[in-house]
Amino acid sequence: MIMKMNRTNSASLFERAQKTIPGGVNSPVRAFKSVGGHPVFIKKAKGAYLYDVDGNQYIDFIASWGPMILGHAYAPVVEAIQEYAPYSTSYGAPTELEIEMAELICSMTPGIDLIRMVSSGTEACMSAIRLARGYTGKNKIIKFEGHYHGHADSFLVKAGSGLATFNIQTVPGVTAGVANDTLVAPYNDLDAVKKLIGENKGEIAAIIVEPVAGNMGCVLPATGFLEGLRKICDEESIVFIFDEVMTGFRLSAGGAQEKLGIQADLVTYGKVIGAGMPVGAFGGKQAIMEHIAPLGNVYQAGTLSGNPIAMIAGYTLLKELKSNPHIYEELNQKTAYLHQGLEKILSNWGQPYVINRFGSMISIHFSDHPVTDFATAASANNDLFKKYFHAMLDQGIYLPPSAFESWFLNNALTYADLDKTIEATHLALSSF
Ligand code: KE4
């Protein structure tokens, strides 16, 4: 029997929040809209644990949607922020720290000659698309159904994450002109990409892809798919963009490019790169990046880009990841352990399910067929996911409040936490 957790303070804060904040949240996926109930208001977090305003503790499998890869309030990051805060929080002028951050990223990631810091993953992806259009002189882009590259107009066409969660097919406010320049293909369908290219010969500036998709749950690239996209981009003079906002510095120090052995032309980053502070970045080949202002005329700017507090936080975390590569092995082993434990429980449950995993990204889909793209992800049983989500939440396990999100493990998780999560799954599934 799973006891309902007392979350009365969260409930009343949610009531109050809705009076001044649209939907009571500053980002839609936090609203619990697709799983029902009200969001949990967090008071603090440390390591692998969140503590809500009602004094409940949760094992965290969101990690702020990826950034907290070494756990919350990671001491070296906190100390670095405390050290730098008294020097002022922003100058609007260049600093040596930004050079060190750029040099560190270029040393960790393949094929990045130049990199520009911004303040979110959206800004990174939006800027990369503009750069690809400016560099090629072409207007159209190809993205994949269920992939999410942030909330810039060009991307809000059959996107994942919150749009999939709320089943928003077309977003009011995105003009037909913008949407018409965004072509969409099913993930893992090279023939569909080739068809779009044939129908739009010479008009496509970029193909942007989540190399390992995380915004429809975790969905892996089919064998040869990314290699096929690379070949197409070479043949058609199309800029190949890896959106590594999720996978960057998570799958390995060199991200998906290193892990999968495929080099993109431009790469976008976010999440881990800022250690929880607002940071994004886009970078790539010199020949393309030198079109960005002030070198070239593709304009892109930001008051707080390269902000010193965000830089020292991200720099400190990336340094830890670079100098302790065993962290990735530990994280992957923990995720594999969780995967095996969940498989054992689910395989004895008697209802269909699929677990997708890549590195420390994992998701459960209550589906009777493999989940390889948005259509198969969307056809999973969301009602079962809702029940599972709440049964886990009431046992102190905080999963992403949507079937269209990957879980993100952090390396502060212990095997005892993982065992508790596996046992909680057993109790959850037997409770409905
Ligand atoms: P932000 O603008 O939210 O920093 O990054 C946008 C973005 C770009 N690319 C990928 C692959 C992403 O996953 C994201 C953002 N991810 C979502 C979670 N799936 C952020 C959570 C939210 O929207 O609140």
PDB file of C-alpha atoms in Angstrom, residues 56-321:
ATOM      1  CA  ASN A  56       9.446  15.488   1.892  1.00  0.00           C
ATOM      2  CA  GLN A  57      12.651  14.058   0.425  1.00  0.00           C
ATOM      3  CA  TYR A  58      12.866  12.723  -3.125  1.00  0.00           C
ATOM      4  CA  ILE A  59      15.465  10.837  -5.102  1.00  0.00           C
ATOM      5  CA  ASP A  60      15.910  13.109  -8.136  1.00  0.00           C
ATOM      6  CA  PHE A  61      15.868  11.638 -11.659  1.00  0.00           C
ATOM      7  CA  ILE A  62      15.459  15.002 -13.401  1.00  0.00           C
ATOM      8  CA  ALA A  63      18.674  16.723 -12.242  1.00  0.00           C
ATOM      9  CA  SER A  64      17.182  20.046 -13.367  1.00  0.00           C
ATOM     10  CA  TRP A  65      16.556  18.394 -16.798  1.00  0.00           C
ATOM     11  CA  GLY A  66      20.209  17.424 -17.106  1.00  0.00           C
ATOM     12  CA  PRO A  67      22.597  20.046 -15.661  1.00  0.00           C
ATOM     13  CA  MET A  68      23.141  18.547 -12.189  1.00  0.00           C
ATOM     14  CA  ILE A  69      25.173  15.597 -13.504  1.00  0.00           C
ATOM     15  CA  LEU A  70      27.314  15.421 -10.325  1.00  0.00           C
ATOM     16  CA  GLY A  71      24.382  16.111  -8.022  1.00  0.00           C
ATOM     17  CA  HIS A  72      22.888  19.243  -6.499  1.00  0.00           C
ATOM     18  CA  ALA A  73      24.964  21.848  -4.642  1.00  0.00           C
ATOM     19  CA  TYR A  74      28.177  20.161  -5.844  1.00  0.00           C
ATOM     20  CA  ALA A  75      30.744  21.652  -3.439  1.00  0.00           C
ATOM     21  CA  PRO A  76      33.405  22.836  -5.954  1.00  0.00           C
ATOM     22  CA  VAL A  77      30.717  24.633  -7.993  1.00  0.00           C
ATOM     23  CA  VAL A  78      29.123  26.258  -4.932  1.00  0.00           C
ATOM     24  CA  GLU A  79      32.535  27.370  -3.646  1.00  0.00           C
ATOM     25  CA  ALA A  80      33.459  28.824  -7.041  1.00  0.00           C
ATOM     26  CA  ILE A  81      30.224  30.844  -7.193  1.00  0.00           C
ATOM     27  CA  GLN A  82      30.766  32.062  -3.633  1.00  0.00           C
ATOM     28  CA  GLU A  83      34.308  33.119  -4.505  1.00  0.00           C
ATOM     29  CA  TYR A  84      33.324  35.043  -7.645  1.00  0.00           C
ATOM     30  CA  ALA A  85      30.036  36.645  -6.563  1.00  0.00           C
ATOM     31  CA  PRO A  86      31.750  39.496  -4.620  1.00  0.00           C
ATOM     32  CA  TYR A  87      33.607  40.521  -7.834  1.00  0.00           C
ATOM     33  CA  SER A  88      30.204  41.571  -9.301  1.00  0.00           C
ATOM     34  CA  THR A  89      27.741  39.381 -11.148  1.00  0.00           C
ATOM     35  CA  SER A  90      28.173  40.860 -14.619  1.00  0.00           C
ATOM     36  CA  TYR A  91      30.354  43.328 -16.487  1.00  0.00           C
ATOM     37  CA  GLY A  92      29.134  43.355 -20.089  1.00  0.00           C
ATOM     38  CA  ALA A  93      32.776  43.300 -21.051  1.00  0.00           C
ATOM     39  CA  PRO A  94      35.156  40.458 -21.969  1.00  0.00           C
ATOM     40  CA  THR A  95      36.929  38.494 -19.234  1.00  0.00           C
ATOM     41  CA  GLU A  96      39.821  35.995 -19.150  1.00  0.00           C
ATOM     42  CA  LEU A  97      37.376  33.486 -17.673  1.00  0.00           C
ATOM     43  CA  GLU A  98      35.432  33.398 -20.961  1.00  0.00           C
ATOM     44  CA  ILE A  99      38.651  32.559 -22.812  1.00  0.00           C
ATOM     45  CA  GLU A 100      39.417  29.776 -20.329  1.00  0.00           C
ATOM     46  CA  MET A 101      35.872  28.413 -20.735  1.00  0.00           C
ATOM     47  CA  ALA A 102      36.099  28.478 -24.537  1.00  0.00           C
ATOM     48  CA  GLU A 103      39.558  26.850 -24.472  1.00  0.00           C
ATOM     49  CA  LEU A 104      38.309  24.147 -22.085  1.00  0.00           C
ATOM     50  CA  ILE A 105      35.294  23.322 -24.255  1.00  0.00           C
ATOM     51  CA  CYS A 106      37.406  23.238 -27.427  1.00  0.00           C
ATOM     52  CA  SER A 107      39.842  20.874 -25.647  1.00  0.00           C
ATOM     53  CA  MET A 108      37.001  18.494 -24.679  1.00  0.00           C
ATOM     54  CA  THR A 109      34.923  18.392 -27.851  1.00  0.00           C
ATOM     55  CA  PRO A 110      35.841  17.245 -31.356  1.00  0.00           C
ATOM     56  CA  GLY A 111      35.717  19.721 -34.218  1.00  0.00           C
ATOM     57  CA  ILE A 112      34.946  22.920 -32.320  1.00  0.00           C
ATOM     58  CA  ASP A 113      37.286  25.630 -33.638  1.00  0.00           C
ATOM     59  CA  LEU A 114      35.279  28.599 -32.341  1.00  0.00           C
ATOM     60  CA  ILE A 115      32.510  28.742 -29.746  1.00  0.00           C
ATOM     61  CA  ARG A 116      30.099  31.502 -28.698  1.00  0.00           C
ATOM     62  CA  MET A 117      28.490  31.535 -25.248  1.00  0.00           C
ATOM     63  CA  VAL A 118      24.791  32.367 -24.876  1.00  0.00           C
ATOM     64  CA  SER A 119      22.299  32.024 -22.009  1.00  0.00           C
ATOM     65  CA  SER A 120      20.139  29.036 -22.917  1.00  0.00           C
ATOM     66  CA  GLY A 121      19.895  26.005 -25.153  1.00  0.00           C
ATOM     67  CA  THR A 122      17.163  27.760 -27.120  1.00  0.00           C
ATOM     68  CA  GLU A 123      19.477  30.671 -27.851  1.00  0.00           C
ATOM     69  CA  ALA A 124      22.240  28.274 -28.878  1.00  0.00           C
ATOM     70  CA  CYS A 125      20.025  26.371 -31.333  1.00  0.00           C
ATOM     71  CA  MET A 126      18.319  29.509 -32.653  1.00  0.00           C
ATOM     72  CA  SER A 127      21.699  31.121 -33.311  1.00  0.00           C
ATOM     73  CA  ALA A 128      23.084  27.984 -34.966  1.00  0.00           C
ATOM     74  CA  ILE A 129      20.167  27.882 -37.399  1.00  0.00           C
ATOM     75  CA  ARG A 130      20.550  31.585 -38.246  1.00  0.00           C
ATOM     76  CA  LEU A 131      24.268  31.015 -38.792  1.00  0.00           C
ATOM     77  CA  ALA A 132      23.632  28.042 -41.079  1.00  0.00           C
ATOM     78  CA  ARG A 133      21.166  30.131 -43.111  1.00  0.00           C
ATOM     79  CA  GLY A 134      23.564  33.073 -43.259  1.00  0.00           C
ATOM     80  CA  TYR A 135      26.493  30.849 -44.220  1.00  0.00           C
ATOM     81  CA  THR A 136      24.676  28.903 -46.949  1.00  0.00           C
ATOM     82  CA  GLY A 137      22.302  31.614 -48.173  1.00  0.00           C
ATOM     83  CA  LYS A 138      19.539  29.019 -47.997  1.00  0.00           C
ATOM     84  CA  ASN A 139      16.345  29.259 -45.901  1.00  0.00           C
ATOM     85  CA  LYS A 140      14.884  25.862 -45.094  1.00  0.00           C
ATOM     86  CA  ILE A 141      15.841  23.534 -42.262  1.00  0.00           C
ATOM     87  CA  ILE A 142      15.042  19.901 -41.537  1.00  0.00           C
ATOM     88  CA  LYS A 143      14.246  18.858 -37.974  1.00  0.00           C
ATOM     89  CA  PHE A 144      12.783  15.616 -36.651  1.00  0.00           C
ATOM     90  CA  GLU A 145       9.363  14.912 -35.206  1.00  0.00           C
ATOM     91  CA  GLY A 146       9.507  14.801 -31.430  1.00  0.00           C
ATOM     92  CA  HIS A 147      12.853  16.562 -31.246  1.00  0.00           C
ATOM     93  CA  TYR A 148      12.987  19.730 -29.190  1.00  0.00           C
ATOM     94  CA  HIS A 149      15.556  22.457 -29.815  1.00  0.00           C
ATOM     95  CA  GLY A 150      14.078  25.118 -27.549  1.00  0.00           C
ATOM     96  CA  HIS A 151      11.196  27.484 -28.119  1.00  0.00           C
ATOM     97  CA  ALA A 152      12.475  29.597 -31.041  1.00  0.00           C
ATOM     98  CA  ASP A 153       9.783  29.918 -33.735  1.00  0.00           C
ATOM     99  CA  SER A 154      11.601  27.746 -36.292  1.00  0.00           C
ATOM    100  CA  PHE A 155      11.605  24.776 -33.954  1.00  0.00           C
ATOM    101  CA  LEU A 156       7.996  24.823 -32.784  1.00  0.00           C
ATOM    102  CA  VAL A 157       6.871  22.520 -35.560  1.00  0.00           C
ATOM    103  CA  LYS A 158       6.013  18.972 -34.411  1.00  0.00           C
ATOM    104  CA  ALA A 159       8.433  19.376 -31.530  1.00  0.00           C
ATOM    105  CA  GLY A 160       8.995  17.214 -28.482  1.00  0.00           C
ATOM    106  CA  SER A 161       9.251  17.942 -24.750  1.00  0.00           C
ATOM    107  CA  GLY A 162       6.416  20.189 -23.585  1.00  0.00           C
ATOM    108  CA  LEU A 163       4.796  20.393 -27.039  1.00  0.00           C
ATOM    109  CA  ALA A 164       4.491  16.625 -27.180  1.00  0.00           C
ATOM    110  CA  THR A 165       3.446  16.529 -23.529  1.00  0.00           C
ATOM    111  CA  PHE A 166       0.567  18.914 -24.249  1.00  0.00           C
ATOM    112  CA  ASN A 167      -0.011  17.592 -27.808  1.00  0.00           C
ATOM    113  CA  ILE A 168       0.539  21.047 -29.315  1.00  0.00           C
ATOM    114  CA  GLN A 169       0.832  20.416 -33.048  1.00  0.00           C
ATOM    115  CA  THR A 170       0.924  24.035 -34.228  1.00  0.00           C
ATOM    116  CA  VAL A 171       1.878  26.889 -31.959  1.00  0.00           C
ATOM    117  CA  PRO A 172      -0.195  30.100 -32.236  1.00  0.00           C
ATOM    118  CA  GLY A 173       2.137  33.000 -32.921  1.00  0.00           C
ATOM    119  CA  VAL A 174       4.472  31.050 -35.188  1.00  0.00           C
ATOM    120  CA  THR A 175       3.790  32.487 -38.632  1.00  0.00           C
ATOM    121  CA  ALA A 176       3.197  30.339 -41.696  1.00  0.00           C
ATOM    122  CA  GLY A 177       6.264  31.935 -43.242  1.00  0.00           C
ATOM    123  CA  VAL A 178       8.475  30.622 -40.474  1.00  0.00           C
ATOM    124  CA  ALA A 179       6.773  27.241 -40.245  1.00  0.00           C
ATOM    125  CA  ASN A 180       7.002  26.741 -44.025  1.00  0.00           C
ATOM    126  CA  ASP A 181      10.794  26.942 -43.798  1.00  0.00           C
ATOM    127  CA  THR A 182      10.839  24.145 -41.245  1.00  0.00           C
ATOM    128  CA  LEU A 183      10.589  20.685 -42.811  1.00  0.00           C
ATOM    129  CA  VAL A 184       9.970  17.731 -40.520  1.00  0.00           C
ATOM    130  CA  ALA A 185      10.881  14.066 -40.954  1.00  0.00           C
ATOM    131  CA  PRO A 186      10.356  11.099 -38.644  1.00  0.00           C
ATOM    132  CA  TYR A 187      13.487  10.361 -36.557  1.00  0.00           C
ATOM    133  CA  ASN A 188      15.488   7.415 -37.849  1.00  0.00           C
ATOM    134  CA  ASP A 189      13.895   7.650 -41.322  1.00  0.00           C
ATOM    135  CA  LEU A 190      16.631   8.440 -43.847  1.00  0.00           C
ATOM    136  CA  ASP A 191      14.312   7.884 -46.830  1.00  0.00           C
ATOM    137  CA  ALA A 192      11.979  10.589 -45.536  1.00  0.00           C
ATOM    138  CA  VAL A 193      14.942  12.971 -45.294  1.00  0.00           C
ATOM    139  CA  LYS A 194      16.037  12.127 -48.824  1.00  0.00           C
ATOM    140  CA  LYS A 195      12.475  12.766 -50.070  1.00  0.00           C
ATOM    141  CA  LEU A 196      12.398  16.205 -48.409  1.00  0.00           C
ATOM    142  CA  ILE A 197      15.749  17.054 -49.965  1.00  0.00           C
ATOM    143  CA  GLY A 198      14.554  15.978 -53.401  1.00  0.00           C
ATOM    144  CA  GLU A 199      11.452  18.149 -53.043  1.00  0.00           C
ATOM    145  CA  ASN A 200      13.484  21.157 -51.822  1.00  0.00           C
ATOM    146  CA  LYS A 201      16.648  20.816 -53.902  1.00  0.00           C
ATOM    147  CA  GLY A 202      19.221  23.480 -53.132  1.00  0.00           C
ATOM    148  CA  GLU A 203      17.003  25.160 -50.519  1.00  0.00           C
ATOM    149  CA  ILE A 204      18.044  23.440 -47.308  1.00  0.00           C
ATOM    150  CA  ALA A 205      20.503  25.270 -45.069  1.00  0.00           C
ATOM    151  CA  ALA A 206      20.692  22.812 -42.185  1.00  0.00           C
ATOM    152  CA  ILE A 207      19.633  19.536 -40.681  1.00  0.00           C
ATOM    153  CA  ILE A 208      19.387  19.744 -36.894  1.00  0.00           C
ATOM    154  CA  VAL A 209      19.122  16.582 -34.812  1.00  0.00           C
ATOM    155  CA  GLU A 210      19.261  15.428 -31.210  1.00  0.00           C
ATOM    156  CA  PRO A 211      21.937  12.753 -31.782  1.00  0.00           C
ATOM    157  CA  VAL A 212      20.348  10.716 -28.983  1.00  0.00           C
ATOM    158  CA  ALA A 213      16.797  11.975 -28.610  1.00  0.00           C
ATOM    159  CA  GLY A 214      15.620  12.848 -25.117  1.00  0.00           C
ATOM    160  CA  ASN A 215      12.454  14.876 -25.715  1.00  0.00           C
ATOM    161  CA  MET A 216      10.101  12.028 -26.484  1.00  0.00           C
ATOM    162  CA  GLY A 217      11.561   9.922 -23.762  1.00  0.00           C
ATOM    163  CA  CYS A 218      14.998   8.537 -24.599  1.00  0.00           C
ATOM    164  CA  VAL A 219      15.062   7.319 -28.208  1.00  0.00           C
ATOM    165  CA  LEU A 220      18.262   6.004 -29.751  1.00  0.00           C
ATOM    166  CA  PRO A 221      19.597   6.679 -33.263  1.00  0.00           C
ATOM    167  CA  ALA A 222      19.120   3.660 -35.524  1.00  0.00           C
ATOM    168  CA  THR A 223      22.312   2.073 -36.828  1.00  0.00           C
ATOM    169  CA  GLY A 224      23.602   4.138 -39.725  1.00  0.00           C
ATOM    170  CA  PHE A 225      21.042   6.929 -39.338  1.00  0.00           C
ATOM    171  CA  LEU A 226      23.366   9.690 -38.163  1.00  0.00           C
ATOM    172  CA  GLU A 227      26.090   8.489 -40.525  1.00  0.00           C
ATOM    173  CA  GLY A 228      23.513   8.709 -43.322  1.00  0.00           C
ATOM    174  CA  LEU A 229      22.647  12.282 -42.352  1.00  0.00           C
ATOM    175  CA  ARG A 230      26.336  13.187 -42.324  1.00  0.00           C
ATOM    176  CA  LYS A 231      26.727  11.803 -45.851  1.00  0.00           C
ATOM    177  CA  ILE A 232      23.646  13.629 -47.114  1.00  0.00           C
ATOM    178  CA  CYS A 233      24.877  16.925 -45.641  1.00  0.00           C
ATOM    179  CA  ASP A 234      28.266  16.469 -47.319  1.00  0.00           C
ATOM    180  CA  GLU A 235      26.671  15.678 -50.685  1.00  0.00           C
ATOM    181  CA  GLU A 236      24.113  18.514 -50.536  1.00  0.00           C
ATOM    182  CA  SER A 237      26.259  21.215 -48.864  1.00  0.00           C
ATOM    183  CA  ILE A 238      23.911  21.283 -45.889  1.00  0.00           C
ATOM    184  CA  VAL A 239      25.150  22.324 -42.429  1.00  0.00           C
ATOM    185  CA  PHE A 240      24.851  19.330 -40.068  1.00  0.00           C
ATOM    186  CA  ILE A 241      23.924  20.519 -36.579  1.00  0.00           C
ATOM    187  CA  PHE A 242      24.109  18.270 -33.504  1.00  0.00           C
ATOM    188  CA  ASP A 243      21.875  19.627 -30.781  1.00  0.00           C
ATOM    189  CA  GLU A 244      23.883  18.433 -27.772  1.00  0.00           C
ATOM    190  CA  VAL A 245      22.085  20.545 -25.199  1.00  0.00           C
ATOM    191  CA  MET A 246      21.165  17.282 -23.444  1.00  0.00           C
ATOM    192  CA  THR A 247      23.896  14.905 -24.622  1.00  0.00           C
ATOM    193  CA  GLY A 248      26.817  17.340 -24.445  1.00  0.00           C
ATOM    194  CA  PHE A 249      29.213  16.562 -21.564  1.00  0.00           C
ATOM    195  CA  ARG A 250      26.660  13.943 -20.397  1.00  0.00           C
ATOM    196  CA  LEU A 251      27.281  11.000 -22.721  1.00  0.00           C
ATOM    197  CA  SER A 252      31.040  11.588 -22.469  1.00  0.00           C
ATOM    198  CA  ALA A 253      33.420  14.497 -22.075  1.00  0.00           C
ATOM    199  CA  GLY A 254      33.215  14.922 -25.853  1.00  0.00           C
ATOM    200  CA  GLY A 255      29.471  14.312 -25.922  1.00  0.00           C
ATOM    201  CA  ALA A 256      27.657  12.409 -28.638  1.00  0.00           C
ATOM    202  CA  GLN A 257      30.192  13.406 -31.263  1.00  0.00           C
ATOM    203  CA  GLU A 258      32.892  11.528 -29.348  1.00  0.00           C
ATOM    204  CA  LYS A 259      30.643   8.691 -28.179  1.00  0.00           C
ATOM    205  CA  LEU A 260      29.192   8.030 -31.643  1.00  0.00           C
ATOM    206  CA  GLY A 261      32.295   8.963 -33.642  1.00  0.00           C
ATOM    207  CA  ILE A 262      30.441  11.416 -35.871  1.00  0.00           C
ATOM    208  CA  GLN A 263      31.497  15.020 -36.357  1.00  0.00           C
ATOM    209  CA  ALA A 264      28.849  17.664 -36.966  1.00  0.00           C
ATOM    210  CA  ASP A 265      29.511  21.051 -38.576  1.00  0.00           C
ATOM    211  CA  LEU A 266      27.947  22.993 -35.708  1.00  0.00           C
ATOM    212  CA  VAL A 267      27.138  21.783 -32.191  1.00  0.00           C
ATOM    213  CA  THR A 268      24.897  23.382 -29.604  1.00  0.00           C
ATOM    214  CA  TYR A 269      25.264  23.039 -25.856  1.00  0.00           C
ATOM    215  CA  GLY A 270      23.347  23.898 -22.678  1.00  0.00           C
ATOM    216  CA  LYS A 271      22.422  22.324 -19.334  1.00  0.00           C
ATOM    217  CA  VAL A 272      25.651  20.674 -18.019  1.00  0.00           C
ATOM    218  CA  ILE A 273      27.759  23.473 -19.570  1.00  0.00           C
ATOM    219  CA  GLY A 274      26.334  25.915 -16.989  1.00  0.00           C
ATOM    220  CA  ALA A 275      26.186  23.581 -13.957  1.00  0.00           C
ATOM    221  CA  GLY A 276      22.657  24.854 -13.332  1.00  0.00           C
ATOM    222  CA  MET A 277      23.390  28.488 -14.200  1.00  0.00           C
ATOM    223  CA  PRO A 278      21.860  29.924 -17.408  1.00  0.00           C
ATOM    224  CA  VAL A 279      24.414  28.995 -20.072  1.00  0.00           C
ATOM    225  CA  GLY A 280      24.204  27.777 -23.659  1.00  0.00           C
ATOM    226  CA  ALA A 281      26.770  27.755 -26.434  1.00  0.00           C
ATOM    227  CA  PHE A 282      27.132  27.038 -30.132  1.00  0.00           C
ATOM    228  CA  GLY A 283      30.351  26.261 -31.906  1.00  0.00           C
ATOM    229  CA  GLY A 284      31.937  24.479 -34.802  1.00  0.00           C
ATOM    230  CA  LYS A 285      34.131  24.824 -37.834  1.00  0.00           C
ATOM    231  CA  GLN A 286      36.037  28.076 -38.274  1.00  0.00           C
ATOM    232  CA  ALA A 287      34.791  28.455 -41.868  1.00  0.00           C
ATOM    233  CA  ILE A 288      31.205  28.632 -40.608  1.00  0.00           C
ATOM    234  CA  MET A 289      31.675  30.324 -37.216  1.00  0.00           C
ATOM    235  CA  GLU A 290      33.600  33.242 -38.744  1.00  0.00           C
ATOM    236  CA  HIS A 291      30.314  34.466 -40.248  1.00  0.00           C
ATOM    237  CA  ILE A 292      29.081  35.351 -36.761  1.00  0.00           C
ATOM    238  CA  ALA A 293      29.268  39.053 -35.786  1.00  0.00           C
ATOM    239  CA  PRO A 294      31.516  40.859 -35.177  1.00  0.00           C
ATOM    240  CA  LEU A 295      33.661  38.731 -37.579  1.00  0.00           C
ATOM    241  CA  GLY A 296      30.839  38.391 -40.086  1.00  0.00           C
ATOM    242  CA  ASN A 297      27.340  39.785 -40.490  1.00  0.00           C
ATOM    243  CA  VAL A 298      25.240  36.993 -38.963  1.00  0.00           C
ATOM    244  CA  TYR A 299      24.206  38.990 -35.947  1.00  0.00           C
ATOM    245  CA  GLN A 300      23.888  37.318 -32.552  1.00  0.00           C
ATOM    246  CA  ALA A 301      24.275  38.998 -29.151  1.00  0.00           C
ATOM    247  CA  GLY A 302      23.408  38.796 -25.449  1.00  0.00           C
ATOM    248  CA  THR A 303      23.726  41.106 -22.455  1.00  0.00           C
ATOM    249  CA  LEU A 304      24.596  38.260 -20.104  1.00  0.00           C
ATOM    250  CA  SER A 305      26.426  35.972 -22.537  1.00  0.00           C
ATOM    251  CA  GLY A 306      29.622  34.738 -20.850  1.00  0.00           C
ATOM    252  CA  ASN A 307      28.397  35.990 -17.501  1.00  0.00           C
ATOM    253  CA  PRO A 308      31.228  35.529 -14.956  1.00  0.00           C
ATOM    254  CA  ILE A 309      29.172  33.658 -12.340  1.00  0.00           C
ATOM    255  CA  ALA A 310      27.709  31.318 -14.950  1.00  0.00           C
ATOM    256  CA  MET A 311      31.139  30.857 -16.488  1.00  0.00           C
ATOM    257  CA  ILE A 312      32.881  29.950 -13.240  1.00  0.00           C
ATOM    258  CA  ALA A 313      30.096  27.515 -12.365  1.00  0.00           C
ATOM    259  CA  GLY A 314      30.195  25.794 -15.757  1.00  0.00           C
ATOM    260  CA  TYR A 315      33.986  25.929 -15.980  1.00  0.00           C
ATOM    261  CA  THR A 316      34.357  24.307 -12.553  1.00  0.00           C
ATOM    262  CA  LEU A 317      31.967  21.479 -13.431  1.00  0.00           C
ATOM    263  CA  LEU A 318      33.495  20.843 -16.863  1.00  0.00           C
ATOM    264  CA  LYS A 319      36.992  20.776 -15.310  1.00  0.00           C
ATOM    265  CA  GLU A 320      35.782  18.096 -12.876  1.00  0.00           C
ATOM    266  CA  LEU A 321      34.328  16.057 -15.743  1.00  0.00           C
TER     267      LEU A 321
END
